[in-house]
Coordinates of C-alpha atoms and ligand atoms in Angstrom, one line a residue:
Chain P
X10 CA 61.0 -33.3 137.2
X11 CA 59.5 -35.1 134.3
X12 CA 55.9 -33.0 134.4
X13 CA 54.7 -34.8 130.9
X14 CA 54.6 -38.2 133.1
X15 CA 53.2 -36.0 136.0
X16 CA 50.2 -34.7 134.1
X17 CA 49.8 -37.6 132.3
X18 CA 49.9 -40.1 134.5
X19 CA 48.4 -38.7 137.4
X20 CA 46.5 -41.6 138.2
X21 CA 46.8 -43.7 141.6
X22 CA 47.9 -46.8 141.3
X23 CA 48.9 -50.2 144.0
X24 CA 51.8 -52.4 143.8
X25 CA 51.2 -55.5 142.7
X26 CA 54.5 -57.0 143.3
X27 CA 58.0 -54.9 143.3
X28 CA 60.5 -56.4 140.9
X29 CA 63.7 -55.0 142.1
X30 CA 65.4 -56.3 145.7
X31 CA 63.8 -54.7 148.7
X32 CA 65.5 -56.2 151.0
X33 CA 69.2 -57.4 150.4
X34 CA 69.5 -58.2 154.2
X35 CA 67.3 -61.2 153.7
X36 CA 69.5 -63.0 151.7
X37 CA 72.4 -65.4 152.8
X38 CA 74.8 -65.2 150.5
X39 CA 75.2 -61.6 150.5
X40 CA 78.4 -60.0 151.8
X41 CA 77.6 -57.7 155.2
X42 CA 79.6 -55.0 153.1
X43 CA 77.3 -55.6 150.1
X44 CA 73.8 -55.2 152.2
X45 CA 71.9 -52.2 151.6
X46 CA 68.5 -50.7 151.8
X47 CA 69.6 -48.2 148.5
X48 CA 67.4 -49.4 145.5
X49 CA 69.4 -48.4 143.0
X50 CA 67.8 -49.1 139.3
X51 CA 68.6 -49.3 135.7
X52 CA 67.3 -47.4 132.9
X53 CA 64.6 -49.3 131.1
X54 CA 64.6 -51.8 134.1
X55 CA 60.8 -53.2 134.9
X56 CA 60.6 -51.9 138.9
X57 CA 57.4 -53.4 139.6
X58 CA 53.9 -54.7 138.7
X59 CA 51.0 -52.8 139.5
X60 CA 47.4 -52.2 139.0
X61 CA 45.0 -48.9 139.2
X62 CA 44.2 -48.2 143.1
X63 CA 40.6 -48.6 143.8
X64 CA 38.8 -46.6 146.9
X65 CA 40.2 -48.9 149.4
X66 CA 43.7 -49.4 148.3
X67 CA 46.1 -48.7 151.2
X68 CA 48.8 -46.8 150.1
X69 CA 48.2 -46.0 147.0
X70 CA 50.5 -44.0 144.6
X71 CA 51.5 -41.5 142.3
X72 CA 54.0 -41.8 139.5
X73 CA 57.4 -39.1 139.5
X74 CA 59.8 -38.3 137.3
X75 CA 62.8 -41.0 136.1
X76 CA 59.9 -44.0 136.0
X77 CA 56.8 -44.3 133.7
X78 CA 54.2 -47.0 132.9
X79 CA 54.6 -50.2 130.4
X80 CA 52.8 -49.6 127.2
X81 CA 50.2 -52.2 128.6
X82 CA 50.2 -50.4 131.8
X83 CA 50.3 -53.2 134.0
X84 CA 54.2 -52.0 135.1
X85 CA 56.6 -49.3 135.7
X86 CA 59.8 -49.0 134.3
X87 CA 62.6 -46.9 135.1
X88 CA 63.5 -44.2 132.6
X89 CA 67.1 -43.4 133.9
X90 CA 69.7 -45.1 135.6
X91 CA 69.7 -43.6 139.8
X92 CA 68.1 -44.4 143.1
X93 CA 64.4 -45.7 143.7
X94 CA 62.6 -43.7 146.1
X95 CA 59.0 -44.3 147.6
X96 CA 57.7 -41.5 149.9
X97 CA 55.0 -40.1 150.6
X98 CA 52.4 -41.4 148.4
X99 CA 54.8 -41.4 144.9
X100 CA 57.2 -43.4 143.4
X101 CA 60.1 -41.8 141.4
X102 CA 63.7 -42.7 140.2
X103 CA 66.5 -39.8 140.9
X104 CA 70.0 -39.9 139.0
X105 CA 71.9 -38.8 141.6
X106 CA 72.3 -40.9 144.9
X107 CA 71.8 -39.1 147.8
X108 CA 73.2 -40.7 151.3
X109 CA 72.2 -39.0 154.3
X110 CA 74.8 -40.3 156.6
X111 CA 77.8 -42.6 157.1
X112 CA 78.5 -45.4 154.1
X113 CA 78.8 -48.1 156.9
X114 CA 77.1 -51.5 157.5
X115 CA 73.8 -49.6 156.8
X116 CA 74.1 -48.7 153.3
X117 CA 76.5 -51.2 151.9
X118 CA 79.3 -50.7 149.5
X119 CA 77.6 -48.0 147.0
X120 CA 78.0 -48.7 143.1
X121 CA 76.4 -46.3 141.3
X122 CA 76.3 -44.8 137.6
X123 CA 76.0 -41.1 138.1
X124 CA 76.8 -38.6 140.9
X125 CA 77.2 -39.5 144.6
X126 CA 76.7 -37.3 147.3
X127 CA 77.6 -38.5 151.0
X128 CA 76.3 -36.7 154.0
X129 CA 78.6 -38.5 156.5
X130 CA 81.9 -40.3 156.0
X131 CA 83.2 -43.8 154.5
X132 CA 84.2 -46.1 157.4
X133 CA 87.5 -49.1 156.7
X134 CA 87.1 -51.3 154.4
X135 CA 83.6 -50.0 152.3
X136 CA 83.9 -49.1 148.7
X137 CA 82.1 -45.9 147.0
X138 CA 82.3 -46.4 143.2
X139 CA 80.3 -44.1 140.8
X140 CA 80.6 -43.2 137.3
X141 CA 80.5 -39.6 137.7
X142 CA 81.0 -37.3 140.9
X143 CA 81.5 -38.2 144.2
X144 CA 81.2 -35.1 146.9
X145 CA 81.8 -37.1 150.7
X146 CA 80.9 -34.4 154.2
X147 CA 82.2 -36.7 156.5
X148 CA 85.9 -38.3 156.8
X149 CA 86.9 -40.8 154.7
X150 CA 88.5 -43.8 156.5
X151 CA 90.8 -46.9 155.2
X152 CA 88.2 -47.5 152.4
X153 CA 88.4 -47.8 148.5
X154 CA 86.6 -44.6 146.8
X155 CA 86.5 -44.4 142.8
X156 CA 85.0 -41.1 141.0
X157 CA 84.7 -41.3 137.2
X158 CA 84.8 -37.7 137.7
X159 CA 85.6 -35.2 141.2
X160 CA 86.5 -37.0 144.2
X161 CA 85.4 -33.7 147.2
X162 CA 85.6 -35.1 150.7
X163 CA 85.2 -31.8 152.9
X164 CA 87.2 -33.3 155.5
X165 CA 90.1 -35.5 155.7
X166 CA 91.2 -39.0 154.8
X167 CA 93.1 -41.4 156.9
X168 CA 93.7 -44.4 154.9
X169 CA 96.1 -46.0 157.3
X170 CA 98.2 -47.7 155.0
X171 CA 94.8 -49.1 153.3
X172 CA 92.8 -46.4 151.9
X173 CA 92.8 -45.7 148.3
X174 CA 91.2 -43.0 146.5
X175 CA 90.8 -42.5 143.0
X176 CA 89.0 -39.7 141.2
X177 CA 89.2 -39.0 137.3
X178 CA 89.3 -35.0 138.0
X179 CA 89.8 -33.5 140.6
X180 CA 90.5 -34.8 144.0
X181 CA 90.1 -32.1 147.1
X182 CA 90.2 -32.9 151.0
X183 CA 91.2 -31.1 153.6
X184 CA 94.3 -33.3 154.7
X185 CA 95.2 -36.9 153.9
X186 CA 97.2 -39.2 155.9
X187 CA 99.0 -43.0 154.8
X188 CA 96.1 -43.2 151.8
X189 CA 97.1 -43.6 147.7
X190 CA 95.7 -40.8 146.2
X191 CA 95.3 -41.1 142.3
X192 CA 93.9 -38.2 140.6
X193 CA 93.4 -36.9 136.5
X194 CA 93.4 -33.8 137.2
X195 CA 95.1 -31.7 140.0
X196 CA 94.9 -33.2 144.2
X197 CA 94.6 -30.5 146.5
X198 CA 94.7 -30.7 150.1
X199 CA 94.1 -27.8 151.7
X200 CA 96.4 -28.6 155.1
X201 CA 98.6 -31.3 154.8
X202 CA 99.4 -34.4 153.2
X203 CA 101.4 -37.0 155.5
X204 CA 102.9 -40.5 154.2
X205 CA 100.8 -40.8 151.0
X206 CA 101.2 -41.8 147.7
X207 CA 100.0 -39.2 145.4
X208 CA 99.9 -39.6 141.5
X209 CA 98.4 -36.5 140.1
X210 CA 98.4 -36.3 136.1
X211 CA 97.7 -32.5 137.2
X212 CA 99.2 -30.6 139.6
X213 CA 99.4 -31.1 143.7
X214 CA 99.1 -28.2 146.0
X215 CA 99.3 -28.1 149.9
X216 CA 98.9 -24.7 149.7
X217 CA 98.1 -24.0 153.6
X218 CA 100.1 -27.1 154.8
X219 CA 103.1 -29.8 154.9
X220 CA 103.8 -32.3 152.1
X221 CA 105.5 -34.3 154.1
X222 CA 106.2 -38.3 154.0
X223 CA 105.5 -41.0 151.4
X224 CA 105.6 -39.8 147.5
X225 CA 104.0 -37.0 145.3
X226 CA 104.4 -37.8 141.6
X227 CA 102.5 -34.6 139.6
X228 CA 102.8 -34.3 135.9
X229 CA 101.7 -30.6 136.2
X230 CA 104.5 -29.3 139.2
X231 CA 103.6 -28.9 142.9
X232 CA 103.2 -26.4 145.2
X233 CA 102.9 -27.3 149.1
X234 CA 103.9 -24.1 151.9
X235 CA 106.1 -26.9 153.6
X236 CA 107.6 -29.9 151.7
X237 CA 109.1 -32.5 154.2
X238 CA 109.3 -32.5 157.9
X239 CA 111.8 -31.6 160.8
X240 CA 111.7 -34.9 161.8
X241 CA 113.4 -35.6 158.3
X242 CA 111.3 -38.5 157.6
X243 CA 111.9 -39.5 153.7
X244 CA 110.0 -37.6 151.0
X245 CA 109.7 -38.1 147.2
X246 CA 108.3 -35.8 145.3
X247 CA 108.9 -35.6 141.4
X248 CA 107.4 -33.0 139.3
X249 CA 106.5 -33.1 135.4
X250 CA 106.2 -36.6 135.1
X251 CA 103.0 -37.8 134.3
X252 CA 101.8 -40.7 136.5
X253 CA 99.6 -41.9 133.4
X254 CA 102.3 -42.2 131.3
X255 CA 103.5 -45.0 133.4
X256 CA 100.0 -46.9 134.0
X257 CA 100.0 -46.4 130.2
X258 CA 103.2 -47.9 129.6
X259 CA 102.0 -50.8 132.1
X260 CA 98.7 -51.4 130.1
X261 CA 99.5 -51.2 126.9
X262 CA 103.6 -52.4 126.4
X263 CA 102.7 -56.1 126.7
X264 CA 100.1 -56.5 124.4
X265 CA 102.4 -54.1 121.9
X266 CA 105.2 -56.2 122.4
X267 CA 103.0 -59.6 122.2
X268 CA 101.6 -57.8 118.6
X269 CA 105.6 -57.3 117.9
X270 CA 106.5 -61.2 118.5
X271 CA 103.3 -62.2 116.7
X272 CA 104.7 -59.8 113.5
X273 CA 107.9 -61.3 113.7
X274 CA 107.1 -65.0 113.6
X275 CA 104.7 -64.6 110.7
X276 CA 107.1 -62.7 108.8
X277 CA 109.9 -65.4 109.2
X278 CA 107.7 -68.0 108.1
X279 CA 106.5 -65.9 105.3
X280 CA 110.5 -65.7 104.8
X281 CA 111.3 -69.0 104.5
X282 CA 108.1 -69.3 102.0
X283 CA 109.7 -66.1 99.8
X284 CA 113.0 -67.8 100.2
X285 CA 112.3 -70.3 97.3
X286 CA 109.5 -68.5 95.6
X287 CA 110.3 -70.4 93.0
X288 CA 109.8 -73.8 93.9
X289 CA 106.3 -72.8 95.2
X290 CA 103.4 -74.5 94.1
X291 CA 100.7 -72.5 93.1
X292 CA 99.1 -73.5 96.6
X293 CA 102.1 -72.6 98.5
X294 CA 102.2 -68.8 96.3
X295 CA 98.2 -68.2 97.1
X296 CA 99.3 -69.0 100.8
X297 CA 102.7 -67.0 100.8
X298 CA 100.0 -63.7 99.3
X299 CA 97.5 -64.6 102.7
X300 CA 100.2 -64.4 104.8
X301 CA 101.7 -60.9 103.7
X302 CA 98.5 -59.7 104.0
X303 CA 98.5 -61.3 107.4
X304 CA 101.9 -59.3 108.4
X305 CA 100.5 -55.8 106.9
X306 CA 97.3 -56.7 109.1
X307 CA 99.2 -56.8 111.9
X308 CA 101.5 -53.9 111.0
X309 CA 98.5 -51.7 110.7
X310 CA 97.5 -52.9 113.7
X311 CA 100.7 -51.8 115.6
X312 CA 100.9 -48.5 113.6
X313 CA 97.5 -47.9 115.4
X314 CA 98.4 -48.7 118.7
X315 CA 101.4 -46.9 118.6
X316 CA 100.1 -43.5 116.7
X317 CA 97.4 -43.8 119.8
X318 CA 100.5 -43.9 122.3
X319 CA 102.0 -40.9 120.5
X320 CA 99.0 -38.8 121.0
X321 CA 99.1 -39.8 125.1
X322 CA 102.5 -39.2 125.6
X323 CA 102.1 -35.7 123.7
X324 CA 98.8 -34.4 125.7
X325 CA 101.2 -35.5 128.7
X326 CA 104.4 -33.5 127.9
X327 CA 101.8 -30.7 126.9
X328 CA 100.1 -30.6 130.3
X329 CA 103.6 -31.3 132.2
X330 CA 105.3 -28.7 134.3
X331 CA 108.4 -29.1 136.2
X332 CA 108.4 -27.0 139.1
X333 CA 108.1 -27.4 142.6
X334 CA 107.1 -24.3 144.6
X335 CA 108.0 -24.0 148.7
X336 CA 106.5 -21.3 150.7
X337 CA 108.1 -21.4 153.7
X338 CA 110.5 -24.4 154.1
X339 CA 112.0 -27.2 152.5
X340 CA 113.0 -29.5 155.0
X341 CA 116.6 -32.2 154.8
X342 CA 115.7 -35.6 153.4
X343 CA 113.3 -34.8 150.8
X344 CA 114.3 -36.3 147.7
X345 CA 113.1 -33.8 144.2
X346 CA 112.5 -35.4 140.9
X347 CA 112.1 -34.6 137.7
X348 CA 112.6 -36.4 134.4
X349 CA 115.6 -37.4 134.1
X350 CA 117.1 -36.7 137.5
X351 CA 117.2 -36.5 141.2
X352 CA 118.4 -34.8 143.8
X353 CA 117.9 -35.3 147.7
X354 CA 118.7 -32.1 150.6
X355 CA 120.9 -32.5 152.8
X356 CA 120.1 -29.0 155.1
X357 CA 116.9 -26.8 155.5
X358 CA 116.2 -24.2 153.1
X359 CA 114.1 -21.5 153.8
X360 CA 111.4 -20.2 151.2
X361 CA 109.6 -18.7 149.0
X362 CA 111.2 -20.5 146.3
X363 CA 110.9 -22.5 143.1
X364 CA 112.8 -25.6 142.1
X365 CA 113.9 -26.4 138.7
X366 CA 115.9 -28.4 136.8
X367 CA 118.9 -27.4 135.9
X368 CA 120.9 -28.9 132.8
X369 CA 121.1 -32.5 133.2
X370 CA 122.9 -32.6 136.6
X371 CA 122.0 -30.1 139.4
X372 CA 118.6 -29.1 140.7
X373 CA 118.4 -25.3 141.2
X374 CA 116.3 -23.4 144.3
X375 CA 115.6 -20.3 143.4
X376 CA 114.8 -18.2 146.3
X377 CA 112.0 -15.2 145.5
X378 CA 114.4 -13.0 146.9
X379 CA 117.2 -13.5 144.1
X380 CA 119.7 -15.9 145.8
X381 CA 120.4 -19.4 143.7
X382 CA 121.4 -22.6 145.4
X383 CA 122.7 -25.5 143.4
X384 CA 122.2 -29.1 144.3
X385 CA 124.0 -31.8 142.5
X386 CA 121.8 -34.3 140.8
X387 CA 122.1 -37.9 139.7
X388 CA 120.4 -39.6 137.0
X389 CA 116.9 -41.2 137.7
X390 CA 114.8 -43.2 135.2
X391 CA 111.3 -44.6 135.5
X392 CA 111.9 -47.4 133.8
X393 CA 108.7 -47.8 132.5
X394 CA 108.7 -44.9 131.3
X395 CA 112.0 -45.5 129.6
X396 CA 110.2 -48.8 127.5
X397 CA 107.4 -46.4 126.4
X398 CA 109.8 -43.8 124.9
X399 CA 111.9 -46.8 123.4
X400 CA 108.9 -48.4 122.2
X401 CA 107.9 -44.9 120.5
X402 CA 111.3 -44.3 119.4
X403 CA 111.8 -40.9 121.4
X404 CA 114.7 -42.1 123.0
X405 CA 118.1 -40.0 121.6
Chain B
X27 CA 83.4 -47.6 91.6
X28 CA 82.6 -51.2 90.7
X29 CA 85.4 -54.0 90.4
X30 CA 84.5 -57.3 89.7
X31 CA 87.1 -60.3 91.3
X32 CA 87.3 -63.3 89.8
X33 CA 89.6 -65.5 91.5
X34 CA 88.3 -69.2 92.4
X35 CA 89.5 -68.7 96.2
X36 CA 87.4 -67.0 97.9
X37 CA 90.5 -66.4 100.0
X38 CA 92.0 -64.2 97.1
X39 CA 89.0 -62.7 96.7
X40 CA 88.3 -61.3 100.4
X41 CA 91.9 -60.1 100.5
X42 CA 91.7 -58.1 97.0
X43 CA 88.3 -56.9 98.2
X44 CA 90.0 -55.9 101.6
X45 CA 93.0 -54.3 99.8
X46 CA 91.1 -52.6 97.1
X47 CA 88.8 -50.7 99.3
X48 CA 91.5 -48.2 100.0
X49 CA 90.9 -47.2 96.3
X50 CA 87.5 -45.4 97.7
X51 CA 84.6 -46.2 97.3
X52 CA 84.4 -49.3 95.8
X53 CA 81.3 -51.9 95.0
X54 CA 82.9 -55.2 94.8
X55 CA 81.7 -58.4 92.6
X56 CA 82.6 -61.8 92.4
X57 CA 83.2 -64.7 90.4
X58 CA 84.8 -68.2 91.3
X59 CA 85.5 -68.9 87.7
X60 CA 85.5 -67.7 83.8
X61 CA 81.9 -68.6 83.2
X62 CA 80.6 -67.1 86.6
X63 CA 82.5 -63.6 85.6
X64 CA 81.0 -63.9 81.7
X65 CA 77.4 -63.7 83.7
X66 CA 78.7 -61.2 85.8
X67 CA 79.5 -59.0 82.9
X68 CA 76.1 -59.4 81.3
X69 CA 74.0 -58.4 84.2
X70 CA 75.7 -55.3 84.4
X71 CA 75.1 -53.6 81.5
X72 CA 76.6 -50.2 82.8
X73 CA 80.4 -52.2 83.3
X74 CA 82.7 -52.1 85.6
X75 CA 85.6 -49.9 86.3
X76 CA 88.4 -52.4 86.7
X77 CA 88.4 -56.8 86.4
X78 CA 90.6 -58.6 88.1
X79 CA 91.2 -61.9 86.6
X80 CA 93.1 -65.0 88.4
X81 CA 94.2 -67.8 85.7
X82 CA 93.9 -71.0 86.9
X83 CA 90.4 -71.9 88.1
X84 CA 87.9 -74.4 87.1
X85 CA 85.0 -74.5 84.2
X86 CA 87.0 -71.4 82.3
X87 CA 90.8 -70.3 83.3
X88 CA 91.2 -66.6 83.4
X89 CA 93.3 -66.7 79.9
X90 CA 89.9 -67.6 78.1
X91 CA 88.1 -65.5 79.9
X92 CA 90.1 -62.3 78.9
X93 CA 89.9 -63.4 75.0
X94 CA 85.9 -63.8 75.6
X95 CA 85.8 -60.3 77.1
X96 CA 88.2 -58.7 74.6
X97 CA 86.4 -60.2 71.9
X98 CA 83.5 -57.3 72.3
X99 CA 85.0 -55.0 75.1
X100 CA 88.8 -53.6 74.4
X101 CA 88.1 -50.8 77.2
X102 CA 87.7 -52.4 80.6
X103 CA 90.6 -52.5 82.2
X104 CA 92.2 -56.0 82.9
X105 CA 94.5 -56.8 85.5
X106 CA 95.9 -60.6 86.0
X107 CA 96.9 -61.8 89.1
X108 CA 98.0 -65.4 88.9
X109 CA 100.8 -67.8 90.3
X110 CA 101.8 -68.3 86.9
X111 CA 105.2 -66.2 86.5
X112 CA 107.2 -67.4 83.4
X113 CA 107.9 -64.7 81.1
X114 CA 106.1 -66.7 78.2
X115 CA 102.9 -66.6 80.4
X116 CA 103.1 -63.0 81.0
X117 CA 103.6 -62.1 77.2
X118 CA 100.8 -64.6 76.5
X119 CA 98.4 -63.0 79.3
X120 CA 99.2 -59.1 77.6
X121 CA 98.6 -60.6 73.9
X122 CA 95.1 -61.8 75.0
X123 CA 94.5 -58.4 76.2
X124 CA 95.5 -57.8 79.9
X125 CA 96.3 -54.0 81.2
X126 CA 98.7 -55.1 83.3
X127 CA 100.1 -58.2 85.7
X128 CA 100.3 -59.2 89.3
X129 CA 102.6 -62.5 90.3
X130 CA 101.6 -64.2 93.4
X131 CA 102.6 -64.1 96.1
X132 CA 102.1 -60.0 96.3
X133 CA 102.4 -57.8 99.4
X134 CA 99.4 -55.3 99.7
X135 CA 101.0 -52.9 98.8
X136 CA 102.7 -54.5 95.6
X137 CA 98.8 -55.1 94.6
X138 CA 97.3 -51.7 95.2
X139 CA 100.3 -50.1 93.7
X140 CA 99.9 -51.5 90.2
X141 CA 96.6 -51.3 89.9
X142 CA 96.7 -47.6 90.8
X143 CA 99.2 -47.2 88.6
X144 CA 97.1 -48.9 85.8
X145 CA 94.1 -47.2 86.3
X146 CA 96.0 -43.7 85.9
X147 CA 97.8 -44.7 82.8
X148 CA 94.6 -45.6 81.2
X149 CA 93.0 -42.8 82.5
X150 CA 95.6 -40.1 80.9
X151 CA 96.1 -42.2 77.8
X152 CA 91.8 -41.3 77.3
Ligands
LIG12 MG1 93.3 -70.1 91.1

């Protein structure tokens, strides 16, 4: 609560004329997923004209916090980026976006800059996007949800083959079934996770539940009480691999291996230039100097983008952890990963346990209570991950 | 640091400046010819800390200009950097008074070696 503006401003004023869209259901051309009655504004945006109220002005109203008048006073402006409110006599701008229920046909797809907090679900085919937190009450249905920061849904998501969730930390729900879940930090579901794709650049733990179904790639390990089902339909699950290694590798290769083509024409025709240096003219030698410094431009430029790469991959190995922990059973058909190699069970095991690596061939399950089973493994390389370690030069 | 470029492309003279600035902190000057450096020199009465002369360019070629400034100043250090790059040039460049001599075309790193390595001789031999 801004209380400067508050005792400042205390004055009542009436709207002249309101600046920002009341009413996005009026126009035309405006997708049905894209209506809303959320007035959401930007900091230093002009919200409205208005004028002091006089004895007779209906509704007149106070200023609140997040808004304050124009130096000429004829308008408000908004002095952070959230959600316009107007209740109750007083106007006021709040960074955080409050929904009370369901993000349906009623609100619109939500785009917002800060946090989010839902108090019902996220019905097919709607979009949440916020720069920072998003915490959802309700369940989350085949809809697209992007957190800059925590994705927290308190119940489930069922993205039936559709649903895509994306959070920059933490993602947390209570189960999760046929969505892709992408997280920067660890995905926890506290009962189950069934025919998703999970990429976790942190770890992913079913701690309560079943992993079973679809694909679980977790840079730091993963820890479920059952991983696969009796029903042994086919599980992935690889463990110490970073997930944004690979989206790394898909970003940033091309343009690295454009800069390396672009490099090696200009040196050859700086080449053939050098070849016979001595027949240059003294035109030709001034443009023969502009194009080395050309090449070391562009070598700098590479060195850059590949020292940057270095530093990813290392705060990747640094955070990775390969290790998959069962509680109680790890079902046939679930195939284990971890860089470098694979290995797929062929009978039920019963748990506690941990799985390792083990060498550069076999996959070891290490029971809690001592006993050591063996599985043979076979190589398996992400092959984007394999040009991102040749492009660095880690390869052996 | 100041370092005055003459050099009649302005090409040259954005690439030296470019190169150079990894000596630190460096305030550059220019000149597109002899004559354009000689008023250079004068307006600055407290010097600068390195010259970089090219030898062909128009109204006075670098060679004349290193005899003017040698004439009165035999500290400043002098550096060539020219297309010109028979030996008799070269001998004829260090008799008029240059520290030492750059053949285009250079690499970056060619460049900011031997001026480095210039500057630091002259530096122990005072
Ligand atoms: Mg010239």
């Amino acid at each position: 609560m801004n209380t400067t503006l508050d005792t400042c401003l205390s004055g009542q004023y009436r709207l002249k004329q309101w600046l920002v869209n009341t009413d996005k259901s009026a126009q035309d051309d405006c997708s049905h997923y894209d209506r809303s009655h959320i007035l959401l504004v930007n900091c230093g945006q002009i919200i409205a004209h208005i004028a002091p109220a006089a004895e007779d002005t209906p509704d007149p109203f106070t200023l609140g916090s997040g808004i304050e008048l124009t130096s000429d006073a004829q308008s408000l402006r908004a002095t952070i980026t959230g959600q316009l409110y107007r209740q109750d006599g007083r106007i006021w701008v709040e960074d955080e976006l409050k929904i009370g229920g369901d993000v349906d046909f009623s609100t619109g797809n939500i785009n917002f800059s800060g946090n989010v907090i839902i108090g019902g679900g996220v019905a097919d085919l709607f979009q949440v996007n916020a720069k920072g937190s998003i915490r959802i009450a309700g369940s989350v249905g085949a809809a697209e949800i992007n957190a800059g920061g925590d994705l927290i849904t308190s119940a489930g998501i069922l993205g039936n083959g559709k649903g895509r969730c994306t959070a920059g930390g933490l993602l947390q729900c209570t189960h999760a079934s046929s969505a892709a879940l992408y997280s920067g930090q660890d995905v926890i579901a506290r009962r189950e996770l069934f025919g998703c794709q999970v990429f976790s650049s942190g770890a992913v733990r079913v701690e309560a539940g079943a992993l079973m179904g679809g694909e679980a790639v977790a840079a730091g390990g993963i820890n479920c009480r059952v991983l696969g089902s009796v029903s042994g339909s086919p599980t992935i699950v690889c463990a110490g691999q970073d997930p944004a290694l690979a989206q790394l590798a898909r970003e940033r290769l091309p343009a690295l291996e454009a800069q390396r083509q672009k490099l090696q024409q200009t040196r050859q025709s700086v080449e053939s230039f050098l070849k016979n240096a001595k027949m240059l003219s003294p035109a030709q030698k001034e443009k023969a100097t502009e194009i080395l410094y050309e090449v070391a431009q562009q070598e700098a430029v590479i060195q850059k983008d590949l020292a940057a790469l270095h530093r990813d991959w290392k705060t990747s190995q640094d955070r990775s952890r390969s290790e998959i922990r069962v509680e109680r059973m790890l079902h046939a058909g679930v195939t284990i990963r971890f860089p470098g190699l694979q290995a797929t069970t062929t009978t039920d095991q019963r748990g506690p346990m941990r799985i390792v690596p083990k060498g550069a061939d076999q996959v070891a399950l290490i029971s809690d209570f001592g006993a050591t089973r063996l599985l043979a493994a076979r190589p398996f390389v992400d092959p984007l991950i394999q040009s991102l370690s040749k492009a660095l030069n880690l390869e052996k | 640091m100041k370092i005055l470029l003459v050099d009649d492309s302005r090409t040259m003279r954005n690439i030296q400046k470019k190169v150079l600035g990894d000596l630190g902190a460096v305030e550059f000057s220019e000149a597109g010819d002899g004559l354009e450096a000689l008023t250079a020199i004068a307006s600055t009465p407290e010097g600068f800390n390195l010259i970089m002369v090219d030898w062909n360019m128009p109204n006075m070629d670098g060679i004349t200009l290193i005899s003017r400034i040698r004439e009165k100043d035999k500290a400043t250090p002098l550096i060539m950097a020219t297309t010109e790059a028979e030996k008799s040039r070269v001998m004829e460049a260090l008799k008029a008074g240059v520290n030492n001599y750059v053949i285009k075309p250079f690499t970056p790193e060619m460049l900011l070696e031997k001026v480095k390595t210039t500057l630091e001789k002259l530096k122990a031999v005072a």
